[in-house]
Tab-separated table of C-alpha atoms and ligand atoms in Angstrom:
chain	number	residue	atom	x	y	z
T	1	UNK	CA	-18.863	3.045	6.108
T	2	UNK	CA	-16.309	4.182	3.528
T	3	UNK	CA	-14.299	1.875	3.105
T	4	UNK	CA	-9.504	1.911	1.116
T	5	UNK	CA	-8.139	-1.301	0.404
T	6	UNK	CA	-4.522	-1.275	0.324
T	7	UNK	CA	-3.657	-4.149	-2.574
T	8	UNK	CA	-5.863	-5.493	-4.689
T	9	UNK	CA	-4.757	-9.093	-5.648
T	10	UNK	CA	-7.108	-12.218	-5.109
T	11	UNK	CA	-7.944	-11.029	-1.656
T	12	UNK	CA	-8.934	-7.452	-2.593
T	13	UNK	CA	-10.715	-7.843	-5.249
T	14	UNK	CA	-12.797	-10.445	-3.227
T	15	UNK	CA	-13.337	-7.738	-0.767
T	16	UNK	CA	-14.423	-5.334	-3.261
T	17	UNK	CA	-17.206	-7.490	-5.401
T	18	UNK	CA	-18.844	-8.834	-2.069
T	19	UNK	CA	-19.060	-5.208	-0.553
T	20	UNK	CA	-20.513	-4.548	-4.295
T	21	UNK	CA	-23.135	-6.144	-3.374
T	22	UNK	CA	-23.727	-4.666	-0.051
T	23	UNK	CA	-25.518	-1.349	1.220
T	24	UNK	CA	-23.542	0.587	3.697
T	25	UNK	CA	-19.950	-0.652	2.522
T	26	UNK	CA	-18.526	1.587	0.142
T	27	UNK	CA	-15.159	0.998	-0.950
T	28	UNK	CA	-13.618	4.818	-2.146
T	29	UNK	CA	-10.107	4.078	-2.620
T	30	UNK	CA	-7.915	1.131	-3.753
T	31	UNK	CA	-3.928	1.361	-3.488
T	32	UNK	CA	-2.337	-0.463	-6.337
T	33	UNK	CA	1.588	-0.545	-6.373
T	34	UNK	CA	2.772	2.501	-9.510
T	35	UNK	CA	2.496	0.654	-13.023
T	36	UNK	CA	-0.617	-1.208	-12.057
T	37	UNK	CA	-3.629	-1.222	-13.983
T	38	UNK	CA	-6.121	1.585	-13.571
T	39	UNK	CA	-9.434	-0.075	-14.099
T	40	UNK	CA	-11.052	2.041	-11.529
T	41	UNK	CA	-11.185	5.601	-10.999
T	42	UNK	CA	-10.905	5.309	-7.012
T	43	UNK	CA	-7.374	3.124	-7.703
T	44	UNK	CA	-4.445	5.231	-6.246
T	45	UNK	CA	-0.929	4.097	-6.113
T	46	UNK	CA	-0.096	6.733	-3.030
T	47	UNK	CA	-0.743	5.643	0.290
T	48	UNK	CA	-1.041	9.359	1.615
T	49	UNK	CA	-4.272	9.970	-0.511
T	50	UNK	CA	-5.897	7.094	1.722
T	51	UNK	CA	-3.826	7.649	5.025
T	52	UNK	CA	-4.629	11.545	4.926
T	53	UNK	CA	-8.487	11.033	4.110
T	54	UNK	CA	-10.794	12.012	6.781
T	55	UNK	CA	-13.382	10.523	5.001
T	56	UNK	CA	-11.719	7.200	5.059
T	57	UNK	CA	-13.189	4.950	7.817
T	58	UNK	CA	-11.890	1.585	7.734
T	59	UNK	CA	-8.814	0.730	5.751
T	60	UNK	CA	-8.742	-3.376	4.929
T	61	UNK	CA	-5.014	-4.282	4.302
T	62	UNK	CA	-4.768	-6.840	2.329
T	63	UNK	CA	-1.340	-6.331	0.320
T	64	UNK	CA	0.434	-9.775	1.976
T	65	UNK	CA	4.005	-9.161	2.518
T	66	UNK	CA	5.731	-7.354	6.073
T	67	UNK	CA	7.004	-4.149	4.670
T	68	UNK	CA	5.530	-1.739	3.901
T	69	UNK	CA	2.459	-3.463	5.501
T	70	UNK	CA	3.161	-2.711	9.279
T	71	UNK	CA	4.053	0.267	8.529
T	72	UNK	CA	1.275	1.205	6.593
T	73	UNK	CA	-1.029	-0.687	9.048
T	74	UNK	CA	0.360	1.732	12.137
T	75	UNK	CA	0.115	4.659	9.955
T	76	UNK	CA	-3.832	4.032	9.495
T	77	UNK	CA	-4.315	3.357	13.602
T	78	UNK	CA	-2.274	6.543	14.173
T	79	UNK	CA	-4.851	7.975	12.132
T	80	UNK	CA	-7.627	6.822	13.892
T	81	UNK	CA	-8.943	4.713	10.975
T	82	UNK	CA	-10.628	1.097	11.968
T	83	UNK	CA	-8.461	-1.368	10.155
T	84	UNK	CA	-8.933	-5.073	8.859
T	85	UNK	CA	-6.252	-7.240	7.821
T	86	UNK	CA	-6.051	-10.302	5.615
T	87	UNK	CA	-1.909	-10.364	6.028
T	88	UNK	CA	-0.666	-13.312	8.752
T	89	UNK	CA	2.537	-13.147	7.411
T	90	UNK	CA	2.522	-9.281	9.310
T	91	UNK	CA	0.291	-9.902	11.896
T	92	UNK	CA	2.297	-13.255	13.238
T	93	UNK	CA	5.518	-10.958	13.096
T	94	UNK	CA	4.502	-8.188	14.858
T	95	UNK	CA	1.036	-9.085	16.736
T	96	UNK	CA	2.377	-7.436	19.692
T	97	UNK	CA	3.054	-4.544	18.170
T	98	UNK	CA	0.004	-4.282	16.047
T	99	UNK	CA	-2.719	-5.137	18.628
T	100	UNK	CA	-0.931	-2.474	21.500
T	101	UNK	CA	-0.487	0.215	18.474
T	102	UNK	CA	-4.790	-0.357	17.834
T	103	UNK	CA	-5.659	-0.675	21.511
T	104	UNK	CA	-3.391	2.486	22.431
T	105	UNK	CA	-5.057	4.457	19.013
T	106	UNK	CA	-8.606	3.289	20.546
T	107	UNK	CA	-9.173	1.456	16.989
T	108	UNK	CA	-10.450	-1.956	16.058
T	109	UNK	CA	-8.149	-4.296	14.378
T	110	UNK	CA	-9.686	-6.899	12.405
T	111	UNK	CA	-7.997	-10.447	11.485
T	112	UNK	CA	-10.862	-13.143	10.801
T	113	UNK	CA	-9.456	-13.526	7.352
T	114	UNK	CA	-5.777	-14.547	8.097
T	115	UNK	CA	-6.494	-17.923	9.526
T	116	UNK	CA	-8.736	-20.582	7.328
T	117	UNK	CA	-9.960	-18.491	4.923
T	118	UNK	CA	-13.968	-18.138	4.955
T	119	UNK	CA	-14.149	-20.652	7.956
T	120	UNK	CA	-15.063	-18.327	11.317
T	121	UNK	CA	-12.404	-20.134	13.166
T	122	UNK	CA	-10.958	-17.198	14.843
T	123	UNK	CA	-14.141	-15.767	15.835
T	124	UNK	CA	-14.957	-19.289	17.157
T	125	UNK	CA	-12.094	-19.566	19.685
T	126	UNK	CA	-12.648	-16.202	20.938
T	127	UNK	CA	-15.938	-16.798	21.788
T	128	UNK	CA	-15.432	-20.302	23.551
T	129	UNK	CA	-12.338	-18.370	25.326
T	130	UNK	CA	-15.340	-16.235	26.880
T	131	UNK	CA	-16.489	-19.030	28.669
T	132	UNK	CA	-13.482	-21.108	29.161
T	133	UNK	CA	-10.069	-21.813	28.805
T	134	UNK	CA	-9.082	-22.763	25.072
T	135	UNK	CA	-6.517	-25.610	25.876
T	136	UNK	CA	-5.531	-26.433	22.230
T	137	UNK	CA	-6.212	-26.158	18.635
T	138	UNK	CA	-5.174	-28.460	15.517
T	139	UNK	CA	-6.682	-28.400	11.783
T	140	UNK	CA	-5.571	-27.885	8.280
T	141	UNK	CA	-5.148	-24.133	7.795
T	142	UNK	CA	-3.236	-24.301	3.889
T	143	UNK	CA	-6.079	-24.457	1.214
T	144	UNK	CA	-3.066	-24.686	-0.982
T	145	UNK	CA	-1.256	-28.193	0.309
T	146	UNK	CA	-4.719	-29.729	1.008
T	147	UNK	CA	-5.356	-29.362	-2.472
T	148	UNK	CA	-1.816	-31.108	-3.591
T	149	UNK	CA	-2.336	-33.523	-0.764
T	150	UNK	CA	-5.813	-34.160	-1.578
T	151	UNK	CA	-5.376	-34.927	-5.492
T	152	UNK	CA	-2.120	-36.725	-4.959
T	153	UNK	CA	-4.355	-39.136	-2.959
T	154	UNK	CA	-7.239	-39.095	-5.117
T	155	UNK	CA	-5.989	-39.577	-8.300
T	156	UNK	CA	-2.485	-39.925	-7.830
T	157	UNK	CA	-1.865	-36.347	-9.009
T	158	UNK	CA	2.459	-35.624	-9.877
T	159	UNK	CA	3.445	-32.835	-6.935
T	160	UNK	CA	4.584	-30.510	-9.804
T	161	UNK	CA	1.390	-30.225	-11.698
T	162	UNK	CA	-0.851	-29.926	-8.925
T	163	UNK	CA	0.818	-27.025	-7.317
T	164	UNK	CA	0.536	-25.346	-10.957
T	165	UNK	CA	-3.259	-25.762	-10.858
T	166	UNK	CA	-3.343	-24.585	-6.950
T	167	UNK	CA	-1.384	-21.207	-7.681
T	168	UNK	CA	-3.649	-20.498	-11.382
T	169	UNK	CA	-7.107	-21.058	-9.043
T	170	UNK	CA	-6.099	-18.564	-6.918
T	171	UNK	CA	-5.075	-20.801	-3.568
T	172	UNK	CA	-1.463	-20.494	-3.329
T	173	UNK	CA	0.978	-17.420	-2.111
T	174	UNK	CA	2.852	-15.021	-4.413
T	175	UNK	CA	5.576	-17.357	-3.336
T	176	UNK	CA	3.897	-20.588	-3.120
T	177	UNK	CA	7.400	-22.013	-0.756
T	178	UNK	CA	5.275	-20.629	1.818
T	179	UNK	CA	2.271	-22.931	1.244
T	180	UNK	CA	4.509	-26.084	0.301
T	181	UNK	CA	6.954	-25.588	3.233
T	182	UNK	CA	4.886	-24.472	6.065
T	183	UNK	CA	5.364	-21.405	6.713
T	184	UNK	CA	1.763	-20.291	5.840
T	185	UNK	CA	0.294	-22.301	8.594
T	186	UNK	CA	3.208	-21.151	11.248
T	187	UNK	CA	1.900	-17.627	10.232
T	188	UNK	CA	-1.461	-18.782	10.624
T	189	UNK	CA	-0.606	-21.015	13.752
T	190	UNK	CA	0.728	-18.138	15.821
T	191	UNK	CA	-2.091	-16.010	14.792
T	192	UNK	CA	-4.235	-18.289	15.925
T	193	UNK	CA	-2.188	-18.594	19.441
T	194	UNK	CA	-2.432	-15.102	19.451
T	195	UNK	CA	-6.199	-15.325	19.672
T	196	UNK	CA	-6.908	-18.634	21.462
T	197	UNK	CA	-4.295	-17.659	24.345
T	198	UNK	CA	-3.465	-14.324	24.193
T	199	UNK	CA	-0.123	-15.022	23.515
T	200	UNK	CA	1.639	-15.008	19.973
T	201	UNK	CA	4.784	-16.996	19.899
T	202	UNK	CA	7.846	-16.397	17.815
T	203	UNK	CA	8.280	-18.106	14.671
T	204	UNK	CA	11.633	-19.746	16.361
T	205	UNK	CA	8.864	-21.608	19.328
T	206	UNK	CA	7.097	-22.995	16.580
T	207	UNK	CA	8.959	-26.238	14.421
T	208	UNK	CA	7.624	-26.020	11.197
T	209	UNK	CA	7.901	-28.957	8.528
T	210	UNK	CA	6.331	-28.604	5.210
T	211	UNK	CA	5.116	-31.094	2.393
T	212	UNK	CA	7.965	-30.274	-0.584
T	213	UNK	CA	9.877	-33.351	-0.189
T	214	UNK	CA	6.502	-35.998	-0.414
T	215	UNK	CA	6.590	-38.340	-3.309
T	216	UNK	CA	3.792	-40.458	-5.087
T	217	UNK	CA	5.035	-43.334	-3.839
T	218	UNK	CA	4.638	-41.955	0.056
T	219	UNK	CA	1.474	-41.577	-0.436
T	220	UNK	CA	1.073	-44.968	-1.681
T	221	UNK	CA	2.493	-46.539	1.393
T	222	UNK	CA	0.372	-44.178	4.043
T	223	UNK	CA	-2.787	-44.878	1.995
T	224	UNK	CA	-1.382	-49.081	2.419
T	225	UNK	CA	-1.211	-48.212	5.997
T	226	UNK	CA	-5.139	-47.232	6.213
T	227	UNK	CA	-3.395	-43.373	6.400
T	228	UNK	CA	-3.821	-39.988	4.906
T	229	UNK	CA	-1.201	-36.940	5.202
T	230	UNK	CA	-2.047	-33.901	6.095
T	231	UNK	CA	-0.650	-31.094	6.446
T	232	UNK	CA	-1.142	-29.936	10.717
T	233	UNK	CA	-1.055	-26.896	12.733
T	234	UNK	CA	-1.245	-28.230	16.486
T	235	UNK	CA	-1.084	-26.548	19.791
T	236	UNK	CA	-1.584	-27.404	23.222
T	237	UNK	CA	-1.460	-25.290	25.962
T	238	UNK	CA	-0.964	-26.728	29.903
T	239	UNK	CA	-0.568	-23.610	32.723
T	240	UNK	CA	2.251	-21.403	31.053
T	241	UNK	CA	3.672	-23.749	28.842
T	242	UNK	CA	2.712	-24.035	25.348
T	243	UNK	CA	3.818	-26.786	22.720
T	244	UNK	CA	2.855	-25.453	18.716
T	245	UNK	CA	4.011	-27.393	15.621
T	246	UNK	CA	3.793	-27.591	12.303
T	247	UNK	CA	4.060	-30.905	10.136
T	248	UNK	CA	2.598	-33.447	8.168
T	249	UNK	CA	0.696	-35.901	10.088
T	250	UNK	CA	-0.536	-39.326	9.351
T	251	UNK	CA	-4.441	-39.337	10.181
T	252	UNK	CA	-6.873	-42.070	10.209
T	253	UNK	CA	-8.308	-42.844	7.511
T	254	UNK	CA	-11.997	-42.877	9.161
T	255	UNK	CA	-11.002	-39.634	10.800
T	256	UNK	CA	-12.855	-35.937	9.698
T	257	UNK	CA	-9.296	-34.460	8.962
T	258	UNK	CA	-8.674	-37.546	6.256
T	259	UNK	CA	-11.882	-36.674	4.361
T	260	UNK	CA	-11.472	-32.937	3.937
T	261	UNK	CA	-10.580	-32.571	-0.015
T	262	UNK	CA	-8.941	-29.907	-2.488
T	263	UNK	CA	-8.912	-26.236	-0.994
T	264	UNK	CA	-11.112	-27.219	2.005
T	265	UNK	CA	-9.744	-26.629	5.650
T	266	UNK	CA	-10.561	-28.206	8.903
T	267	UNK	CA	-9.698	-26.580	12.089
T	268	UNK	CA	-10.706	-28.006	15.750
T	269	UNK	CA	-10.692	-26.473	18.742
T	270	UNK	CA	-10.685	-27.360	22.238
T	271	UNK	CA	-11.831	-26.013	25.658
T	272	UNK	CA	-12.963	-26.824	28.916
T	273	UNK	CA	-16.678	-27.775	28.953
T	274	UNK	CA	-17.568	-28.180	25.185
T	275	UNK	CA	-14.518	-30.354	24.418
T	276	UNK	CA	-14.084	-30.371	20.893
T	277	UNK	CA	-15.580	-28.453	18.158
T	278	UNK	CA	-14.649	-28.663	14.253
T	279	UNK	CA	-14.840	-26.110	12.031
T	280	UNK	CA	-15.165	-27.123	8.119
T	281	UNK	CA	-15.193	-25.102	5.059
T	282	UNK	CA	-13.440	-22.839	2.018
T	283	UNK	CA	-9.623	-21.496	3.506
T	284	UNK	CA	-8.200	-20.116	0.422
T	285	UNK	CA	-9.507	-18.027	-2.441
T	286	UNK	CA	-11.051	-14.656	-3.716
T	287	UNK	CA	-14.591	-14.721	-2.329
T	288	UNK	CA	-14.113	-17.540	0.906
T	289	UNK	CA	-11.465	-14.809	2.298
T	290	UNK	CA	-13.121	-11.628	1.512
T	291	UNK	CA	-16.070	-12.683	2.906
T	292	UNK	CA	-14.106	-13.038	6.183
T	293	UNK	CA	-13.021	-9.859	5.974
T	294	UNK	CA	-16.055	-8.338	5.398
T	295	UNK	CA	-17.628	-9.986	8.652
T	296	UNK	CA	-15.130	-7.727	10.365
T	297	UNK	CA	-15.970	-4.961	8.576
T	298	UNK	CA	-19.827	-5.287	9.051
T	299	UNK	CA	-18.685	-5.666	13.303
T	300	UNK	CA	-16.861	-2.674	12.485
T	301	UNK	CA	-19.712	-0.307	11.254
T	302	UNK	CA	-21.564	-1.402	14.138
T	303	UNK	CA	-19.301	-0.197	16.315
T	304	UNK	CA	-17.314	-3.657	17.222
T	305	UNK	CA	-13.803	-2.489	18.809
T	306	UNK	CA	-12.134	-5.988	18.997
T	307	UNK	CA	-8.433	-6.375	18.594
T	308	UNK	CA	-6.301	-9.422	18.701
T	309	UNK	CA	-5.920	-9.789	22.537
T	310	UNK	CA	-2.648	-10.013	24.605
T	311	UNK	CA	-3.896	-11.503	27.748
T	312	UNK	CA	-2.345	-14.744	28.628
T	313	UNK	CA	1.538	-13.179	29.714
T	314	UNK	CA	4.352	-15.106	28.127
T	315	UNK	CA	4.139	-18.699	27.447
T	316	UNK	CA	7.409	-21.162	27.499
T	317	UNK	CA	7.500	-23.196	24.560
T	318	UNK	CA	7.636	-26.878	25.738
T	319	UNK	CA	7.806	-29.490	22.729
T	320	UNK	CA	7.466	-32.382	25.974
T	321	UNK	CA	3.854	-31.680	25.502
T	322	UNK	CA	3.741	-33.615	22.340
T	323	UNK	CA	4.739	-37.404	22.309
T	324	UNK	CA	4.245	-39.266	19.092
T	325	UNK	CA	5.634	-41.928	16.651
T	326	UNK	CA	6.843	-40.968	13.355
T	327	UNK	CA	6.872	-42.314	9.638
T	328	UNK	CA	10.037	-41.498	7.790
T	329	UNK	CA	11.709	-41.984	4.058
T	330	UNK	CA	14.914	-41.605	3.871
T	331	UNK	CA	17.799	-42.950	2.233
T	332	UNK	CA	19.740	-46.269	3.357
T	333	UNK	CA	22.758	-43.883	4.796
T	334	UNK	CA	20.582	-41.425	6.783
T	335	UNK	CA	18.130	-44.696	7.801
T	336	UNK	CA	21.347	-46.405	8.977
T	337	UNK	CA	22.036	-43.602	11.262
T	338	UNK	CA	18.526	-43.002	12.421
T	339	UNK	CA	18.479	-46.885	13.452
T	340	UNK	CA	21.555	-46.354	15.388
T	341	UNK	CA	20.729	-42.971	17.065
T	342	UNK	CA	17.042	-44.546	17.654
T	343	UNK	CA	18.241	-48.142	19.337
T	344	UNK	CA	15.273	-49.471	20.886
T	345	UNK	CA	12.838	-46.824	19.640
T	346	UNK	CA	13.513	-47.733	15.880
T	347	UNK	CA	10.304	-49.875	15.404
T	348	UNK	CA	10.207	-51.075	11.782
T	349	UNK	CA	12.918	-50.657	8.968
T	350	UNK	CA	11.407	-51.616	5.413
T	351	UNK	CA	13.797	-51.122	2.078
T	352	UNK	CA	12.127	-49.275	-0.824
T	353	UNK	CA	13.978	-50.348	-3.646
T	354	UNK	CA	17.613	-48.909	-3.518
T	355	UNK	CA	17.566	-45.980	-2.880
T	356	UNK	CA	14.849	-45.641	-0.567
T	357	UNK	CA	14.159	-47.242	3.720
T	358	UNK	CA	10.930	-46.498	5.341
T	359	UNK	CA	11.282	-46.418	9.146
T	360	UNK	CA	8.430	-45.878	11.762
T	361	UNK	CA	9.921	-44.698	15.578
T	362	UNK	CA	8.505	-45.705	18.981
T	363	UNK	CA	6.729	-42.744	20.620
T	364	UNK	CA	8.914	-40.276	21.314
T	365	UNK	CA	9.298	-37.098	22.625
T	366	UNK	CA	8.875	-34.359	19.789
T	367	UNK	CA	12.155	-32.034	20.638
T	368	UNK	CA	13.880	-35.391	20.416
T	369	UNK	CA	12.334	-36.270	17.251
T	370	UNK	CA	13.412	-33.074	15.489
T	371	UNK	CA	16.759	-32.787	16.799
T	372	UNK	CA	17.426	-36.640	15.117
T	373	UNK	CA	15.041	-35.243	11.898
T	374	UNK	CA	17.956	-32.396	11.337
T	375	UNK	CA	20.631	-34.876	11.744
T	376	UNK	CA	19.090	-36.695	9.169
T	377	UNK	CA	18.245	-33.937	6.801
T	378	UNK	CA	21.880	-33.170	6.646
T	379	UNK	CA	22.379	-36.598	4.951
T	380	UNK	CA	19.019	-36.749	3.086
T	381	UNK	CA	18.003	-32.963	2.356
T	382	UNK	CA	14.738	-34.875	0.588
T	383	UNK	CA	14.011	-37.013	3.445
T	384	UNK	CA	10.099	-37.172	4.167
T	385	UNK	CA	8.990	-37.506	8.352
T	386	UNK	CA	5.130	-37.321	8.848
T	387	UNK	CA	4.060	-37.776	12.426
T	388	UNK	CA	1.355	-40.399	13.299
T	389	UNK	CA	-1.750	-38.872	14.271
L	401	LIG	N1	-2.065	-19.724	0.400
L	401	LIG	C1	-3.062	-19.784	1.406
L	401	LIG	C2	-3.660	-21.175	1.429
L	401	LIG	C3	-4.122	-18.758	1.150
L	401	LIG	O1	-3.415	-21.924	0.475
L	401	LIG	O2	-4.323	-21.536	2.382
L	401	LIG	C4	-5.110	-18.607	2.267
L	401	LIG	O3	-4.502	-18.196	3.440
C-alpha cells in the first residue's frame, strides 16, 4: 500500500521509521509546510502532488491543528484515498462531518492514534460495543500532565521544569496549554464518545479543568491525605443522557490510576457483561503513536472499511449523572465565599498559611460544583479544585 503523510513532526516521523521497517507499507510522499527541511526526496510542500496522485492509497494526516487539516482530510476522501488520522483536535471538531464525508466517499477513516497514544483503547471499546452497550469510560488520556503529575509526586519535581522536560521528550503539544489545561483530553474525550456511543459531543457539553494552577505544596497535602491527582477524562452514559468531564481527580492511593507514572496512560472502560476492563501503556510520543496509526493502516491494506461511527442519535448532556465531593485551594476571600455559598455542604475549612484555605465539599452535584468553581475563579483565577475519586 503506498502510503503520503501530511506533516511530519513527532507523529510522522514515527509513522515513517516503523513502516521502514515493514513490507507492504511504502510511504511515497511526505508534505512538509514551504521552508522545511528537505531530507527526503519524496518530501513535498504541495498538497496537490499527494491529493492528485492516483497512486496514492492511504493518506495518514498527522499535521495536528483544524485548518487546513479538515480540509485537507475531505479533499483526500473526495478522492477516494483511505485516510488515517492522528489529529483529535480535528476529528473532535468536526467528527460528524468527517465520518459522513468517509462513509458517503465509501473510504475508511482511521483514528486509533488520537486517543492514548499506543494503548488500543479505541479499538477496545468498539469491539466490547459489538457485544454490548459501553456505559462509560474514565482514564488518563495526557502522556504530557501524567508526566508533570507523576514527577511532582515522585520527587517533588517544580511545575515549570517538568513541563520543559515533557515538551523536549517529545510528549507535549506545539502549544503545550492544551496538555496543561485540558483541552487535549476534551479532544480526546469526545473522540472517544464518538466511538464508545456513537455520539460526539460539543466541546461546550464537556467541562474541562486542567492542572496549570497545582502547586508543590497541593500535592503535599493530597499525598497527606493517602491521595494522588490525576488528571481524568470521565463519561457515563444512562438511556440518552450523557454526563463527560474533564478534571483533576483525587484517586486512591492503592488504586491502578495512582500508580501509572511519567508518560504512561490508563484508560478503563465499561460495559454490560464484562464490567470493567483497563487498558495500560505508552499515550504520547514518536513510536507509541505511530504504531497506532500503523495498526490502522495494516486494517486498511486488508481491506478494513471502519469509520468513526454515528449511531447512538443525539445525547443530552446531564452533569446530574456525576455526584462527588471536591478538594479545593483557594484564597481566604474566595474560601470565605465558597463557605457561605456551600452552608451545610462546606465539610472542612483548613488555613494554609496566609494566603492560602483548603476546603473539602459534601457530595454534590457536579453542575452545582462548577457553577460555585467559576464564582470562585473570578476571585482566585489560581484557585486549584480536584474532585475526589
Ligand atoms: N500531548 C499529548 C499527550 C500527545 O501528552 O498525551 C499524545 O496525544
Amino acid at each position: 500500500m503506498k502510503i503520503a503523510l501530511l506533516g511530519f513532526g513527532v507523529v510522522g516521523r514515527g509513522v515513517y521509521d516503523i513502516c521502514q521497517t515493514l513490507p507492504g507499507l511504502e510511504v511515497v510522499r511526505i508534505l512538509r509546510r514551504k521552508g522545511s527541511p528537505r531530507e527526503l526526496p519524496i518530501v513535498t510542500d504541495c498538497f496537490e502532488d499527494i491529493v492528485n496522485d492516483p497512486s496514492v492509497d492511504c493518506v495518514v494526516e498527522a499535521m495536528g491543528g483544524l485548518h487546513p487539516a479538515r480540509e485537507y482530510l475531505l479533499a483526500c476522501m473526495a478522492a477516494g484515498k483511505q485516510v488515517v488520522t492522528s489529529n483529535k483536535a480535528v476529528l473532535a471538531a468536526f467528527y460528524d462531518e468527517l465520518s459522513d464525508a468517509a462513509r458517503s466517499a465509501g473510504v475508511a477513516f482511521g483514528c486509533e492514534a488520537c486517543v492514548a497514544g499506543g494503548v488500543p483503547f479505541l479499538a477496545a471499546l468498539r469491539k466490547a460495543a459489538r457485544v454490548s452497550p459501553i456505559l462509560g469510560f474514565s482514564g488518563i488520556l495526557n502522556g504530557t500532565t501524567n508526566y508533570i503529575l507523576s514527577r511532582m509526586v515522585d520527587e517533588g519535581a517544580d511545575f515549570g521544569q517538568v513541563l520543559s522536560a515533557a515538551q523536549q521528550l517529545g510528549y507535549a503539544e506545539a502549544d503545550p496549554s492544551a496538555d496543561v489545561d485540558g483541552l487535549d483530553v476534551q479532544n480526546k474525550a469526545i473522540v472517544t464518545c464518538g466511538i464508545a456511543f456513537g455520539f460526539a459531543p460539543s466541546h461546550g457539553q464537556v467541562p474541562t479543568f486542567g492542572i496549570g494552577s497545582i502547586q508543590g505544596q497541593d500535592v503535599a497535602d493530597i499525598l497527606s491525605m493517602g491521595r494522588v491527582p490525576k488528571l481524568l477524562a470521565t463519561a457515563r452514559r444512562e438511556g440518552d443522557s450523557l454526563c463527560c468531564t474533564v478534571e483533576p481527580v483525587l484517586v486512591e492511593r492503592g488504586s491502578l490510576e495512582a500508580a501509572v507514572p511519567l508518560n504512561n496512560n490508563l484508560a478503563s472502560l465499561e460495559a454490560q457483561g464484562i464490567g470493567t476492563l483497563k487498558f495500560y501503556g505508552q499515550g504520547a510520543g514518536a513510536l507509541p503513536t505511530g504504531n497506532a496509526v500503523v495498526q490502522d493502516l495494516l486494517d486498511i491494506a486488508q481491506g478494513c472499511k471502519d469509520t468513526p461511527p454515528r449511531t447512538g442519535g443525539a445525547l443530552q448532556s446531564d452533569l446530574s449523572l456525576l455526584r462527588a465531593r471536591w478538594w479545593l485551594r483557594l484564597s481566604p476571600e474566595a474560601a470565605q465565599r465558597a463557605k457561605e455559598e456551600l452552608g451545610a455542604a462546606c465539610e472542612s475549612v483548613r488555613p494554609r498559611g496566609e494566603e492560602s484555605v483548603c476546603l473539602e465539599t459534601a457530595e454534590l452535584p457536579a453542575q452545582d460544583f462548577y457553577a460555585l468553581r467559576s464564582r470562585l475563579l473570578a476571585l482566585d483565577p489560581k484557585l486549584f479544585a480536584a474532585r475526589f475519586a
